[in-house]
Structures are given as C-alpha cells and as structure tokens.
Coordinates of C-alpha atoms in Angstrom, one line a residue:
X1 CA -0.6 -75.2 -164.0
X2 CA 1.2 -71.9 -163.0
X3 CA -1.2 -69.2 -161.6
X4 CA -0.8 -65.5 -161.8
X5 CA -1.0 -63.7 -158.5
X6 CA -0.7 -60.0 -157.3
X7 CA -0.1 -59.1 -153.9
X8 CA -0.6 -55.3 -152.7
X9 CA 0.6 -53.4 -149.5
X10 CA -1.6 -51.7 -147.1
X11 CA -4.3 -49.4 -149.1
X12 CA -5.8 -48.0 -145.3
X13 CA -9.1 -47.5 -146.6
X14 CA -8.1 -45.8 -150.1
X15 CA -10.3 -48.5 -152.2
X16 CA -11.7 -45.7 -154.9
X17 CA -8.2 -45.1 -155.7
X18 CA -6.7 -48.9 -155.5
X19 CA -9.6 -51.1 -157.1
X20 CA -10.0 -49.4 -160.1
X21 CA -6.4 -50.0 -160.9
X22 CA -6.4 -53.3 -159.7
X23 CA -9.2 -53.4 -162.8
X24 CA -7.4 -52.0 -165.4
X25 CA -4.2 -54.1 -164.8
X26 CA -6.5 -57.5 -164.5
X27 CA -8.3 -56.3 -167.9
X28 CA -4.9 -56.2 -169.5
X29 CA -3.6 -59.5 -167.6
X30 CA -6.0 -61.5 -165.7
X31 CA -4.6 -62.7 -162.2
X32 CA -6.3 -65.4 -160.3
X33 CA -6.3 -63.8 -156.9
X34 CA -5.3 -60.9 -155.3
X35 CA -3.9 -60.4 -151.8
X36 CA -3.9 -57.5 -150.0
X37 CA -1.2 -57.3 -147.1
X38 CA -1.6 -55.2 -143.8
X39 CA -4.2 -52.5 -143.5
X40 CA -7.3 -52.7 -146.2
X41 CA -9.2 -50.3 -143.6
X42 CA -8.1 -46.9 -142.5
X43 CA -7.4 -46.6 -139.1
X44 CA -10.3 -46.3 -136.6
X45 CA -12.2 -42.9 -136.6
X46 CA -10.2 -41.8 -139.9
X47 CA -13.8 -40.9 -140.8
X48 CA -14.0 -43.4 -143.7
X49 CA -17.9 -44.7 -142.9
X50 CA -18.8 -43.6 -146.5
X51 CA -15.9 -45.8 -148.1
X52 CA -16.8 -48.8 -146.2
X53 CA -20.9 -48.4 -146.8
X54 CA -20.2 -47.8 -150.5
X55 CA -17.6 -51.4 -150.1
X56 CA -20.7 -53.5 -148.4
X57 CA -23.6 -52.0 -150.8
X58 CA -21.2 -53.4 -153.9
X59 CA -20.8 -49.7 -155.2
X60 CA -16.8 -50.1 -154.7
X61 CA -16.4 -53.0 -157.4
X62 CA -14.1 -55.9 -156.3
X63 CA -12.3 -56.9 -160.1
X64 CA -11.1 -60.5 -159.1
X65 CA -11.1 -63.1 -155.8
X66 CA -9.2 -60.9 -153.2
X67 CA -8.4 -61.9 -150.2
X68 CA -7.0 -59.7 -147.1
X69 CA -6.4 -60.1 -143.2
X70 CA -5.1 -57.8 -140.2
X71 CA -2.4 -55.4 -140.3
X72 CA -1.7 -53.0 -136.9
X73 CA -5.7 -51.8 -136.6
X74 CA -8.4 -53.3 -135.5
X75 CA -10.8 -54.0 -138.2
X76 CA -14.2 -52.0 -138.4
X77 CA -17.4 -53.3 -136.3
X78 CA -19.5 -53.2 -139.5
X79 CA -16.6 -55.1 -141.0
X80 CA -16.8 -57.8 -138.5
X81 CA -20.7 -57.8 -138.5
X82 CA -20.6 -58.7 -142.4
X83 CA -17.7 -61.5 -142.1
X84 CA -19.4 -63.9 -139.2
X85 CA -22.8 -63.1 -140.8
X86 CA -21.6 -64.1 -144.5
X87 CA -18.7 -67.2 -144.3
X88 CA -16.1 -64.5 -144.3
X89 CA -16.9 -62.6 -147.2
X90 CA -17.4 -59.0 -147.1
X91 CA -18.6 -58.2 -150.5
X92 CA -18.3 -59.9 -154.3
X93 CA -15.1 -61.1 -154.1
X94 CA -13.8 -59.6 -151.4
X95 CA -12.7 -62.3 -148.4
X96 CA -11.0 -62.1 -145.0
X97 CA -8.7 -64.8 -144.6
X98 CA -8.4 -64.5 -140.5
X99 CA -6.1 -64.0 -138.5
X100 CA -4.4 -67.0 -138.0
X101 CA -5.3 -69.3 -140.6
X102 CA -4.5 -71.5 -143.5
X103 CA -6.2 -71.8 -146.9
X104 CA -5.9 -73.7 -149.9
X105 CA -7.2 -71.9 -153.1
X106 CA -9.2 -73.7 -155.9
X107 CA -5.9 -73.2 -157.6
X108 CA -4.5 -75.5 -155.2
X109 CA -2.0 -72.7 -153.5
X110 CA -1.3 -73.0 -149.9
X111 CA -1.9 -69.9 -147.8
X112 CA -0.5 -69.5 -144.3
X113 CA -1.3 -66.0 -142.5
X114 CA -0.3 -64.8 -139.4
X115 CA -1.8 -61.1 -139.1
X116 CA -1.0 -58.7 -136.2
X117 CA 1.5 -57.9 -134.2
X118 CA 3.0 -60.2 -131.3
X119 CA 1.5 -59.2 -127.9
X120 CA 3.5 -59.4 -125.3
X121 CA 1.5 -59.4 -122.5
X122 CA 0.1 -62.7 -122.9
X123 CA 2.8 -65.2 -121.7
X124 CA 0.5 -68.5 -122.6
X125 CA -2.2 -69.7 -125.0
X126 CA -3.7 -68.6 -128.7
X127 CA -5.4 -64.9 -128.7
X128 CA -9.2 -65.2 -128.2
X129 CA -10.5 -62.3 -130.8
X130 CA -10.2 -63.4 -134.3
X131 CA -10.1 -59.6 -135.1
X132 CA -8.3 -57.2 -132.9
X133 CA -4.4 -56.7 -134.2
X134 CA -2.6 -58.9 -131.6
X135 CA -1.2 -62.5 -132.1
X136 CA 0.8 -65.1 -129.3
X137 CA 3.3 -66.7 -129.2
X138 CA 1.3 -69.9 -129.2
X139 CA -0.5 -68.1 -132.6
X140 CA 2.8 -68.7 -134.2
X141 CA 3.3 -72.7 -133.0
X142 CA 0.3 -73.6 -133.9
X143 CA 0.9 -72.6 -137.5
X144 CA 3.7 -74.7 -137.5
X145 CA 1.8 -77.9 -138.3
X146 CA 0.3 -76.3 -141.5
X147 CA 3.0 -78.6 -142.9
X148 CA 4.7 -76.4 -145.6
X149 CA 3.3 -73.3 -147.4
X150 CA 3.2 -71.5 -150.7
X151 CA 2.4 -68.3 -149.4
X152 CA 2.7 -67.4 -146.1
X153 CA 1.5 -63.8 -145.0
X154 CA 2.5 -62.1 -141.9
X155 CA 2.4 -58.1 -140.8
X156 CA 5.9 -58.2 -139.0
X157 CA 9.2 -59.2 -140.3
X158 CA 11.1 -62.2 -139.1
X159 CA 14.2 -61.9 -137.2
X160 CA 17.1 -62.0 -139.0
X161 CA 15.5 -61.4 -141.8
X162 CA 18.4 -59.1 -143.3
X163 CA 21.5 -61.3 -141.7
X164 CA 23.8 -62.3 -144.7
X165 CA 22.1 -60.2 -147.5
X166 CA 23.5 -57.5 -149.6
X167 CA 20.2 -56.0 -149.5
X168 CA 20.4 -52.5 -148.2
X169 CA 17.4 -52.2 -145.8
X170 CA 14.9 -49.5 -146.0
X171 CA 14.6 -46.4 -144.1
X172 CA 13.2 -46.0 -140.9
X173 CA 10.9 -46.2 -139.2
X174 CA 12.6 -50.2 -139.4
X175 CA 10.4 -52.8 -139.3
X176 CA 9.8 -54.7 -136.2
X177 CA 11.4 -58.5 -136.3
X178 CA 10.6 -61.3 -134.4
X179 CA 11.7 -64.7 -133.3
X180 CA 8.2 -66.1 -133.8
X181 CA 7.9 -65.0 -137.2
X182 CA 11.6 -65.8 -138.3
X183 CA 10.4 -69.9 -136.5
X184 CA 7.4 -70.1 -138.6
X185 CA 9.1 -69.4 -141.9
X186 CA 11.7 -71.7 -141.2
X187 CA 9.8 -74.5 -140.4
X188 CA 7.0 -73.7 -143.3
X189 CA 9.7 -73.0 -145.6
X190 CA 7.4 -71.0 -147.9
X191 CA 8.2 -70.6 -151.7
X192 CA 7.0 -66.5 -150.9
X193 CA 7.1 -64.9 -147.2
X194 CA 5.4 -61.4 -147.7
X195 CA 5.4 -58.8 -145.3
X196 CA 4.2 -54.7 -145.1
X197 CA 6.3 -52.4 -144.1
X198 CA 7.1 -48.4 -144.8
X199 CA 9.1 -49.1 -147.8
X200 CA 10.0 -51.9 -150.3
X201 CA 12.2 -54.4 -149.8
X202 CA 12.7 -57.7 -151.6
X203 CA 15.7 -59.9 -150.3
X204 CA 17.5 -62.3 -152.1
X205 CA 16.1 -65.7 -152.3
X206 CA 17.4 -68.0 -149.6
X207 CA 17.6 -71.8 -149.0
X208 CA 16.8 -74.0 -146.5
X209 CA 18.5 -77.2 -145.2
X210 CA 17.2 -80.4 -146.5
X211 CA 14.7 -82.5 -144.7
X212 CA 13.5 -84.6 -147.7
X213 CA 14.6 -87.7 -149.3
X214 CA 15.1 -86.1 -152.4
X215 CA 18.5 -84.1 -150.8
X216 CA 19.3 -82.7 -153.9
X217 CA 16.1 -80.5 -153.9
X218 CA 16.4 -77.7 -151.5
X219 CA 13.1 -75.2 -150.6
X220 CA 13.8 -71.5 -151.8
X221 CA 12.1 -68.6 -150.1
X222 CA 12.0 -65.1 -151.4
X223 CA 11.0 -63.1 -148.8
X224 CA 9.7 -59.6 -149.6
X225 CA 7.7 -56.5 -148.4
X226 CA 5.2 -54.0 -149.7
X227 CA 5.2 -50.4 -149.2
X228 CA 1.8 -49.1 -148.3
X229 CA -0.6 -47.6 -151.3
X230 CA 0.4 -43.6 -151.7
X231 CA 3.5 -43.6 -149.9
X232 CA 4.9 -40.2 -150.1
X233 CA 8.6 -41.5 -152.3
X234 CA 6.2 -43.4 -154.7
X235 CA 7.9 -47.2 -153.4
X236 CA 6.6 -49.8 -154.9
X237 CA 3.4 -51.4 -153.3
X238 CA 2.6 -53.6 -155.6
X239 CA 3.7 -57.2 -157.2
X240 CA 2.8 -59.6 -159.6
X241 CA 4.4 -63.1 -160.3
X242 CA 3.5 -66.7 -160.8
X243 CA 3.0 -69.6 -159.3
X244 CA 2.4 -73.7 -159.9
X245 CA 2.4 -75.0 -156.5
X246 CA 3.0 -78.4 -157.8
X247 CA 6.4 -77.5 -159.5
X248 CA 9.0 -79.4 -156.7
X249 CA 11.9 -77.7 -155.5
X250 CA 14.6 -76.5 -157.4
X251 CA 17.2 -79.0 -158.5
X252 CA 20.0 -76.1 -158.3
X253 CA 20.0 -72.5 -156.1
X254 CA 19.4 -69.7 -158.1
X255 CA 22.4 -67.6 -158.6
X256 CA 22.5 -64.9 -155.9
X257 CA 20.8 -66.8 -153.5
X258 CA 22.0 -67.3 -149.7
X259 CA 22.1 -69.8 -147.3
X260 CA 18.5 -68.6 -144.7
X261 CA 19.1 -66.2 -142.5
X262 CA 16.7 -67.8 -139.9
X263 CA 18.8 -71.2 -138.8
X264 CA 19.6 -70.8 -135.6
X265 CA 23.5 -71.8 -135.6
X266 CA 24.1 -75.5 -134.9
X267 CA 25.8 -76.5 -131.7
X268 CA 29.5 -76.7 -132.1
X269 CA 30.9 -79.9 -132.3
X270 CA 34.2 -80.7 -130.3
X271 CA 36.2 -78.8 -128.0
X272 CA 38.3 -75.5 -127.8
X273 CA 40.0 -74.4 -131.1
X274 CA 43.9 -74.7 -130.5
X275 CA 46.7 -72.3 -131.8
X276 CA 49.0 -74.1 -133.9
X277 CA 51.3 -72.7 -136.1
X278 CA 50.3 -75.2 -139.2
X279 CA 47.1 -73.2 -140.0
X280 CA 47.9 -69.3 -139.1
X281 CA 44.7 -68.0 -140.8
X282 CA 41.9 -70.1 -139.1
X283 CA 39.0 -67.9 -140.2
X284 CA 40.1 -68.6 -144.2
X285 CA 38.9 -70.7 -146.6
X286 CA 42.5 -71.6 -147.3
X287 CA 45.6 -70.7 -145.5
X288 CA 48.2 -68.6 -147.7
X289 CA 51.1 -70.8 -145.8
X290 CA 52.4 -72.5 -142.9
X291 CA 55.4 -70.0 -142.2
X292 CA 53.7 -66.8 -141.4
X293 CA 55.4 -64.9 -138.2
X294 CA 52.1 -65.4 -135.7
X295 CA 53.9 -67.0 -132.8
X296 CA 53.2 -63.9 -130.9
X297 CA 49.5 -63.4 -131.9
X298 CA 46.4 -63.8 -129.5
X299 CA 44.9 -67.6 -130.8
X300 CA 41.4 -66.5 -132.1
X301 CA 38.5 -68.8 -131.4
X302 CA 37.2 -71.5 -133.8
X303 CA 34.4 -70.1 -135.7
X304 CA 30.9 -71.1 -135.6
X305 CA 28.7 -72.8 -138.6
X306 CA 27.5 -68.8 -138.8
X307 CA 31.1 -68.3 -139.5
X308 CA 32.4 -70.9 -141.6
X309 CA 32.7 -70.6 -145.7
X310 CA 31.7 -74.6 -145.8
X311 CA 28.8 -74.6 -143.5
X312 CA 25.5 -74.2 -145.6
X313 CA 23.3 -72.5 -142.8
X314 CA 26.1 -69.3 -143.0
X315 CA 25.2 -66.5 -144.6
X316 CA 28.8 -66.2 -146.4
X317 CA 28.9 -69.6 -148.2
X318 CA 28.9 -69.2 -151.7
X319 CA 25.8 -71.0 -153.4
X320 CA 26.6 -70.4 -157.1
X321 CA 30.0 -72.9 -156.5
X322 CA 27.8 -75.7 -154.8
X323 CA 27.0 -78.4 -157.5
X324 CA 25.5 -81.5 -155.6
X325 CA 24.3 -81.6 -152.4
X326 CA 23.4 -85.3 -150.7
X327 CA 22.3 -86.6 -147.1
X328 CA 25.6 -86.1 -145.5
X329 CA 27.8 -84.1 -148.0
X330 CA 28.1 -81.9 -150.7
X331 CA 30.4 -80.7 -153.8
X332 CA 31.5 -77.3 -154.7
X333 CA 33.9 -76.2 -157.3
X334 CA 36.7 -74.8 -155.9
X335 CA 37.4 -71.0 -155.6
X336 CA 40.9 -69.9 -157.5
X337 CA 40.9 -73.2 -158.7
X338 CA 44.4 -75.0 -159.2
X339 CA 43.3 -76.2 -162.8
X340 CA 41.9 -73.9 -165.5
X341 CA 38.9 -74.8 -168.4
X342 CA 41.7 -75.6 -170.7
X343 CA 43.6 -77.6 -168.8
X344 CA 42.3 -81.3 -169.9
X345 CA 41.7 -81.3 -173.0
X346 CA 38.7 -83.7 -172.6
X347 CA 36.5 -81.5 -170.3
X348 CA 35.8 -78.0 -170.3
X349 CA 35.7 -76.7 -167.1
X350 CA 38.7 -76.9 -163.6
X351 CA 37.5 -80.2 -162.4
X352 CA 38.8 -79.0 -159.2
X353 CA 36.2 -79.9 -156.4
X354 CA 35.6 -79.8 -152.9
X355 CA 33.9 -82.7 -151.4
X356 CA 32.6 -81.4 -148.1
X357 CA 30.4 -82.9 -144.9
X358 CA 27.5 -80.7 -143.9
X359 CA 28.5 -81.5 -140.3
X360 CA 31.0 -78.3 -139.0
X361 CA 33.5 -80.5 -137.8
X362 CA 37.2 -80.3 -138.0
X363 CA 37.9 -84.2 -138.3
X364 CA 35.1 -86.8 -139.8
X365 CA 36.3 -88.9 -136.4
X366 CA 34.9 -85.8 -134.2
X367 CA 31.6 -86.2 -135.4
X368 CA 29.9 -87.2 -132.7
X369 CA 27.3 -89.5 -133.5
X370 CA 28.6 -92.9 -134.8
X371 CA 25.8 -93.5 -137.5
X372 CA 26.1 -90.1 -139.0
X373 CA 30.4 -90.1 -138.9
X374 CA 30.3 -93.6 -140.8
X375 CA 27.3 -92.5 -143.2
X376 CA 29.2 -89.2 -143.9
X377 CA 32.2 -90.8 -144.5
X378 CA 30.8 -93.7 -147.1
X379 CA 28.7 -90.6 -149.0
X380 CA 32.4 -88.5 -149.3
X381 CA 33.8 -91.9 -151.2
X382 CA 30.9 -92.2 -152.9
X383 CA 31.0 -88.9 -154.3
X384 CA 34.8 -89.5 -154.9
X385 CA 34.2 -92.5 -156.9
X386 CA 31.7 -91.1 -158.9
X387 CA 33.8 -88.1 -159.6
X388 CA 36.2 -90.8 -160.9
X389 CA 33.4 -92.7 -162.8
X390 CA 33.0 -89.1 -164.6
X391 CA 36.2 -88.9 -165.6
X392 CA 36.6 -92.3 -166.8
X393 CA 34.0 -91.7 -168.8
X394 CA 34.5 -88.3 -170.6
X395 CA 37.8 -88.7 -171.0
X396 CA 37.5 -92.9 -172.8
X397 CA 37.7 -91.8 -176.0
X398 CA 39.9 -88.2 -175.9
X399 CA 43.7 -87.7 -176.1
X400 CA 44.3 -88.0 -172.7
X401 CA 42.7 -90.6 -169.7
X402 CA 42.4 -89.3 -166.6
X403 CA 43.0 -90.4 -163.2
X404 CA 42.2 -88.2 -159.9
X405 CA 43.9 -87.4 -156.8
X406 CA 41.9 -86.7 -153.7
X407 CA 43.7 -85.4 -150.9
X408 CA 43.1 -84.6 -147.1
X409 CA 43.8 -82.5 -144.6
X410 CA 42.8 -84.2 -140.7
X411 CA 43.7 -81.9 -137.5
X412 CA 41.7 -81.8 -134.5
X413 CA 42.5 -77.5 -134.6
X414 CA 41.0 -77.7 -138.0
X415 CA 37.6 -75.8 -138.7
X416 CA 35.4 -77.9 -141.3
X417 CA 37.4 -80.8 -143.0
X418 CA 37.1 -81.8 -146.5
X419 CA 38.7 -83.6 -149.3
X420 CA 40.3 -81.9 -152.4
X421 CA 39.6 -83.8 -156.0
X422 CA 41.8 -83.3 -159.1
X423 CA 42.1 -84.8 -162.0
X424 CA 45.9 -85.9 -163.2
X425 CA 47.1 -87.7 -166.3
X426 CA 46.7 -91.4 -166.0
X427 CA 50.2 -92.4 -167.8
X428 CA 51.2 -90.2 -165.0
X429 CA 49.6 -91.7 -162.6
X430 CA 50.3 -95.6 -163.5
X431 CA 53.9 -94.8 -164.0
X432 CA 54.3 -93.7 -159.8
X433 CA 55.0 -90.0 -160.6
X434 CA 52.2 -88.5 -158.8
X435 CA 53.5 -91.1 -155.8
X436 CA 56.8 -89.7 -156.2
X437 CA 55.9 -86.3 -156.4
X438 CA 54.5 -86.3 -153.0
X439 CA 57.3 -88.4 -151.8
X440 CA 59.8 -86.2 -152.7
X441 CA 58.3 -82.8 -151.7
X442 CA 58.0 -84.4 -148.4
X443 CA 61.6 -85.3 -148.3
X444 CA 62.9 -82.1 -149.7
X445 CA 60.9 -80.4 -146.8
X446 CA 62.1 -82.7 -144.3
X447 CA 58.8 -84.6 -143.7
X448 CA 58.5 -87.9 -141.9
X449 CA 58.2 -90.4 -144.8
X450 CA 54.9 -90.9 -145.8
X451 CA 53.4 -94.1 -145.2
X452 CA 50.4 -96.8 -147.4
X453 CA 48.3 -97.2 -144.3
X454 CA 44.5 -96.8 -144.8
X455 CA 43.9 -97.0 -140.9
X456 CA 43.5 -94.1 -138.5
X457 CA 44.6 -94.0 -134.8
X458 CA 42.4 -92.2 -132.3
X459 CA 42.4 -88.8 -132.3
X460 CA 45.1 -88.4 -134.7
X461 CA 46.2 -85.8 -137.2
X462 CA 47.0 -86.7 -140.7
X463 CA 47.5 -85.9 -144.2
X464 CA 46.6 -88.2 -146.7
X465 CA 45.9 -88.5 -150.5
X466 CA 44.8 -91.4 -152.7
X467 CA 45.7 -91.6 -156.3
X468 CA 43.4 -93.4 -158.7
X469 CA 44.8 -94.8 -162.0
X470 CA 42.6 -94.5 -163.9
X471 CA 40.5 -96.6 -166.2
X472 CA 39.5 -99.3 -163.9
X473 CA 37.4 -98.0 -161.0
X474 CA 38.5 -101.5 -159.3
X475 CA 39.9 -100.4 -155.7
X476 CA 42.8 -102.3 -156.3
X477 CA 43.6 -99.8 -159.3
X478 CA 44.0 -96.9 -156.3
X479 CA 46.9 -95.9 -153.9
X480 CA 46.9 -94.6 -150.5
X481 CA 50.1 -92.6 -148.8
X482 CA 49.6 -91.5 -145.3
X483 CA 51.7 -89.0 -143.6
X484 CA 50.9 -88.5 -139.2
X485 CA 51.2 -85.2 -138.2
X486 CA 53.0 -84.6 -135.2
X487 CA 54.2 -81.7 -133.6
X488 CA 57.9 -82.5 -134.4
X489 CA 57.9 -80.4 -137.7
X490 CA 55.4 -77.7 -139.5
X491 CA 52.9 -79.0 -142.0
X492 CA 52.2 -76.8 -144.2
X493 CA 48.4 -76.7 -145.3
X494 CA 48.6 -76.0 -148.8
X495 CA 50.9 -78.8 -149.1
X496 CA 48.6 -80.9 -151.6
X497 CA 48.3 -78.2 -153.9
X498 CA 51.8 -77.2 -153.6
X499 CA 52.6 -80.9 -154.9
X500 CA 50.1 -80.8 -157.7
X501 CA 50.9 -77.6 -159.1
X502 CA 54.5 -78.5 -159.9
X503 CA 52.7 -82.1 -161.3
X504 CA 51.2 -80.4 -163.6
X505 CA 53.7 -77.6 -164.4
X506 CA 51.0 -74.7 -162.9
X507 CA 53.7 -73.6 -160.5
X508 CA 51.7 -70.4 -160.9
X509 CA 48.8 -71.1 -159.5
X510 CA 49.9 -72.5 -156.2
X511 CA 48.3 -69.7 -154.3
X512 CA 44.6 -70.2 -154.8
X513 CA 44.3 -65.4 -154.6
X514 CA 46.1 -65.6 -157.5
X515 CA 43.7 -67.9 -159.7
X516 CA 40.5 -65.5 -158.5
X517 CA 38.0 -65.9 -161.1
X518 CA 34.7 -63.4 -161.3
X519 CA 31.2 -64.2 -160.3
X520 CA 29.9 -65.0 -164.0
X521 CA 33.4 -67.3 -164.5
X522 CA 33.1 -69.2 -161.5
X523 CA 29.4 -69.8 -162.5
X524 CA 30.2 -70.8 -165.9
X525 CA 32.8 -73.4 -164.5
X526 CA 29.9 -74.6 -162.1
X527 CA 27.4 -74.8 -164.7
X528 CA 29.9 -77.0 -167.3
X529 CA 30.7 -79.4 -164.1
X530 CA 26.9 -80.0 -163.4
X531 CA 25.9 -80.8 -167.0
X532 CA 29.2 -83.3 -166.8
X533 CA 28.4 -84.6 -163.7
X534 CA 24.3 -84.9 -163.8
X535 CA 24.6 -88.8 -165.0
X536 CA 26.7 -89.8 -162.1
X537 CA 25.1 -87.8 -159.2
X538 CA 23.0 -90.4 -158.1
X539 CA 25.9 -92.5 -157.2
X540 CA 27.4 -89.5 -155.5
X541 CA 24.2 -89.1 -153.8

C-alpha cells in the first residue's frame, strides 16, 4: 500500500512558523510521516532557548510522526539530554533518527541517513559522538550493508551528482559533493536520495546497472534537494509524494531519465584505438562515410564507457530508445531509423533495432573473459531470433511475411560493436535478392567477394549479415555471407544500410541525419515496439 510522505528542508529553529503549516496541509491531506532534512535547530547561541523549551513542554504541537537528524550544527545539549533519556524521541511525535542510521517505518519504508558533513581529519574508523555535525569515511561504508534503501538522507551532495543532467544547478554558494556520498547511493540504489542545500534542485531520475536476476528491472533514483524554510527567493522547501516500498522496479526507464551519474567508468577493454580510414568519425554513433578527406587528421583516442552513445553507465545514452535490457545485452530502436511506421504494413512502428552488448568492447572476441564473450554472444542470437519469432508472428496472417536481416560490423579500431536488425520481404528474401543485393554492391564497389563462412579467425575484422527467410525459424531456413576486411580496399561502414536502402527502394534514407525523428516520435516508435515485442522478451532475455 502506497504511503504519502513529505520531506522539508532545514527550518533552523523556525518551528512556530513551519509546524502549524505542516498542520494545515496534513488536515487537508494526511501524510504518514514527515521528514525534516538538515538543520531543525538554529544554530548554537541564535538565542532560541524559548523555541526549544516551548518544543519539549509540548506547547509547539508536532501534527504527524516526524522524524529529523543532523545538518552542519551541532544539536542543542537540552536536545541531546531529552533523546538518550526518552528512546530518541524529543516530544509527541517528534524523533531523531541519528546520525548514521537505518530505520524501517511501520509502513514498511526503508530509511538510510547519513547526517553531517565528512571530516577530514579523521583518516580511520566511525565518528564516536552520535551528535556533533561530522561523519567518516568509515560512516559512509558501514552504511553500505543496509542492503538497499527507500529513502536515503544525507546533508551533502554526492559527487557527480549533476554529470550528464540538463538540470541547471543552483546558485552559489554550490553544494559540497563527495565521493563517499556519491558510493553510498550507488550501492544503496535508493528509490529517493534527498539532500539540503541553498536552493532547490531536483535532477532527473537516473538508473542503475543491474545486479538482479530480474535484468529487465532496473532501480530508479531521483535525487533531489530542499531549500531551507524562509529562503530569501521563496525556493521551494518543501515536497510531497508517495511511496509503496513493495512496488519492484520499473519494467521500463521513465522518459527523461539518465544513465547514474555516480558509476565510476568501467576499465577499458583492449588496447590503443587505431586510425583507419574506414571509420573517420570514431566519437559518432554512426559514421556519415568511409571517404571523408582525414588522412591528415591527428587519430583521436577511443572513447571511454563515459563517452560512448551504447554504454549504459554514460550520461549521453539515450534511455527513451532502449526497449529490453538482459544479462549481457540489450535492444534499442534505432535513431534516424532506415524504415519508417509505414513501412510494413503488418507492424506499426520502424522495426529497425540495435542489438547491443553491455560490455564497451569493439569486437565480441575482445571481451576478455571467456564466460561472459560466449554468454554475450548466445543472448545477441537470442534476442535475434526472437526478433524473428516477432515477426513471424505479427506478420502470419497480413499481406506481407517478413523475414529479417541482421548485419555486423567486427574491427578491432571499432568502439562498441553491435548488430543491426531489419525486417525485409520474405518473397524477397527466399528468392536470393537480399543475397544478391549485397553481392552485387560489393562487386560494383570492388569488394573481395563475400564468402558463407560462419567461422571467425583470430583477431580478425569482418563484415557479415545473415538473412532469415522467413516463416520457419529452423536455422537451416537462414543464410550467412561473410566478407574479411583487410586493409587492401576501404570498407565503408554504412555499407549494410547502404545495401538495404536501395532493397527496399528508401534510397533516401541512407543517411541515418536525414531520418531524425523528435523526442515524442522516437518514443512513440519505442513504445509500439515494446507492446509488439513484450510476449517474446523472455526468449530474448
């Protein structure tokens, strides 16, 4: 059952003023608990012995559970005297949650707080006063074993925090980040991370990788931070929202949301990028063509997993075009898709995909461990064949069966391999056009001829593509043609698409910045392929 919660930023001492809204808003819509981030007390000899005397008597009324713990000051000796004396509470319904702490509600919500700021000073070990402003770095680990969180609570910002968001921070003074912080969220992977700060700020939500069984659920953390009570540009310090913390994981990332700005990168796989003249624009999703004039240009370096438009831990990969993600892989739609919605007539959306490894790795062979390059490999046919199940399927019974070709791209100077999935007439298909399409662009750009090899020699570049017939998802009713790569001619990289665009007379469309669709098309596409594609996923996956 979903509880209502409302967090609040720092009152410093102001209770007569904050409480008796807090009462009027839970008369109108009654909350479960309250939190009350940073400060609740005034800083020390602010003079305020008349608020906190009129707070323990019980003449400041306390309107619901509320619960609070340290900001930057120290809390107030009378304070203290009131909490070891009385389990923590100060007053009727008033509670200090500690320092460094976790707490489950009756309302079964899982609260993580790590109050303070980081002291420096202390190299080693957990800080010894549960009350003074100062946590450790050892505070922060041993929070780590709280095994998940639905709230978690801290007074500085984690690290980071603003890397890949379009967020526009808040003015100074800027809120102080640290490693520590930005560690705990990411291995808590909170539903909420709230924080206190000058201003508001509210980030998009952002995801985290995948540790589960369930692969296809990934955690979601919105991270935001309150404003202090009476700020002089009235920003908002207060928020409401609920909360069932027995709801699982989203089985799709929200729209808008980013990949988390905490993962450290990954450690690049494989050696130093190469310059080659078959992919001039290394940094791009997809290179415009194999002819540009860079033979004089510096080679850049290959980019990192922070870099890459396919890695899921960078802050540029664009979550509303991922559709399934698995234990090894993933699929996206792809951007300025070849196809349009209109296309085949018996679907409604591109049907182009991407089937992608989460490993950044330019080959599947350069994947270092053995285990994970074979299980990464079987999960990209899997996903390929239950693309092809799909399309058996939806188009059984409509004017046209489909078959698919899935092509590939495999050079040790690549950046993150992948396969590319179409859909293509069957007739077409069965009658050796789409095998003589390639066959013949090859020629006609003086190729080598391409080969029916499945095999792979070590450490070789290739291009290959496999053309299912349809109907029949048999692996006899496929064909393979494999082309080596050498350096005796230039391969041009859009190649694939070049081929099936003339196929299927969308000559133009070859350049994928001419099909650029907007933000709501592309996630209209994305949405259509999901529904399609939600019976068949757990053969993908």
């Amino acid at each position: 059952m979903a509880s209502k919660v409302v967090v609040i930023g720092s009152i410093n001492g102001r209770f007569k003023d904050v409480f008796p809204k807090l009462a009027a808003l839970q008369s109108k819509n009654p909350f479960s608990l309250a939190v009350i981030l940073g400060d609740l007390f005034a800083a020390p000899d602010s003079g305020d012995d008349h608020a906190i005397t009129d707070l323990l008597n019980g003449a400041t009324r306390i309107p619901l559970h509320t619960y609070f713990s340290i900001g930057q000051h120290p809390l107030p000796q009378r304070i203290i005297d009131k909490i070891e004396t009385n389990a923590g509470e100060v007053c009727e319904n008033l509670y200090f949650l500690g320092k460094r702490t976790t707490l489950t509600t009756s309302e079964g919500i899982k609260i993580v707080v790590l109050g303070g700021r980081l002291d420096g000073g202390i190299s080693a070990g957990v800080s010894k006063d549960k009350y003074l402003p100062f946590y450790t770095n050892d505070d922060a680990r041993a929070l780590r074993g709280a095994n998940g969180a639905d709230l978690l609570l801290t007074y500085e910002w984690p690290e980071s925090i603003q890397r890949g968001s379009g967020v526009a921070p808040p003015d100074s003074p800027k809120p102080l980040q640290r490693p520590e912080i930005a560690n705990l969220c990411g291995v808590l992977k909170p539903r909420y991370h709230f924080s206190s700060s000058s201003a508001f700020y509210e980030r998009e939500p952002f995801f985290h990788e995948s540790t589960d069984k369930d692969h296809s659920a990934r955690r979601i953390t919105r991270f935001l931070s309150l404003a202090e009570f009476g700020n002089v540009k009235k920003e908002k310090w207060l928020y409401a929202f609920s909360i069932n913390p027995a709801d699982p994981p989203p089985s799709s990332i929200p729209v808008g949301a980013t990949a988390s700005p905490l993962d450290a990168p990954l450690t690049r796989r494989g050696g130093k990028r190469s310059h080659s003249e078959s992919e001039p624009q290394p940094f791009s999703r997809f290179s415009r063509t194999s002819h540009s004039n860079h033979q004089h240009k510096r080679a850049r370096p290959q980019p990192a997993p922070s870099e890459c438009f396919f890695c899921l831990s960078s802050p540029t990969v664009q979550t509303h075009l991922i559709t399934s993600i698995a234990t090894e892989a993933y699929l996206t739609t792809a951007r300025g898709p070849l196809s349009t919605a209109s296309t085949f007539s018996s679907l409604n959306f591109p049907a182009h995909i991407l089937i992608i490894p989460l490993a950044h790795s330019p080959t599947l062979a350069s994947i270092e461990e053995l285990e994970a390059r074979e299980n990464t490999l079987a999960e990209m046919h899997r996903y390929r064949h239950a693309l092809q199940d799909m399309l058996r399927t939806k188009s059984a019974n409509g004017e046209q069966s489909l078959g698919a070709v899935t092509w590939e791209v495999s050079r040790k100077g690549g950046v993150h391999t992948h396969w590319q999935f179409l859909p293509v007439s069957a007739q077409m298909a069965q009658k050796g056009l789409v095998e003589a399409a390639f066959r013949v662009e090859a020629e006609n750009r003086k190729y080598p001829k391409f080969g029916d090899r499945q095999s792979v020699g070590e450490g070789e570049d290739f291009f290959r593509v496999w053309i299912w017939l349809g109907s029949s998802l048999d692996e006899s009713n496929e064909k393979c043609l494999f082309l080596p790569l050498t350096s005796s001619f230039r391969f041009d990289m859009q190649f694939g698409r070049h081929v099936m665009a003339k196929l299927l007379g969308l000559e133009d469309r070859m350049d994928w910045r001419d099909c650029a669709q907007g933000q709501e098309e592309e996630v209209r596409d994305a949405e259509r392929f999901k529904g399609a594609f939600k019976e068949f996923e757990e053969v993908g996956a």
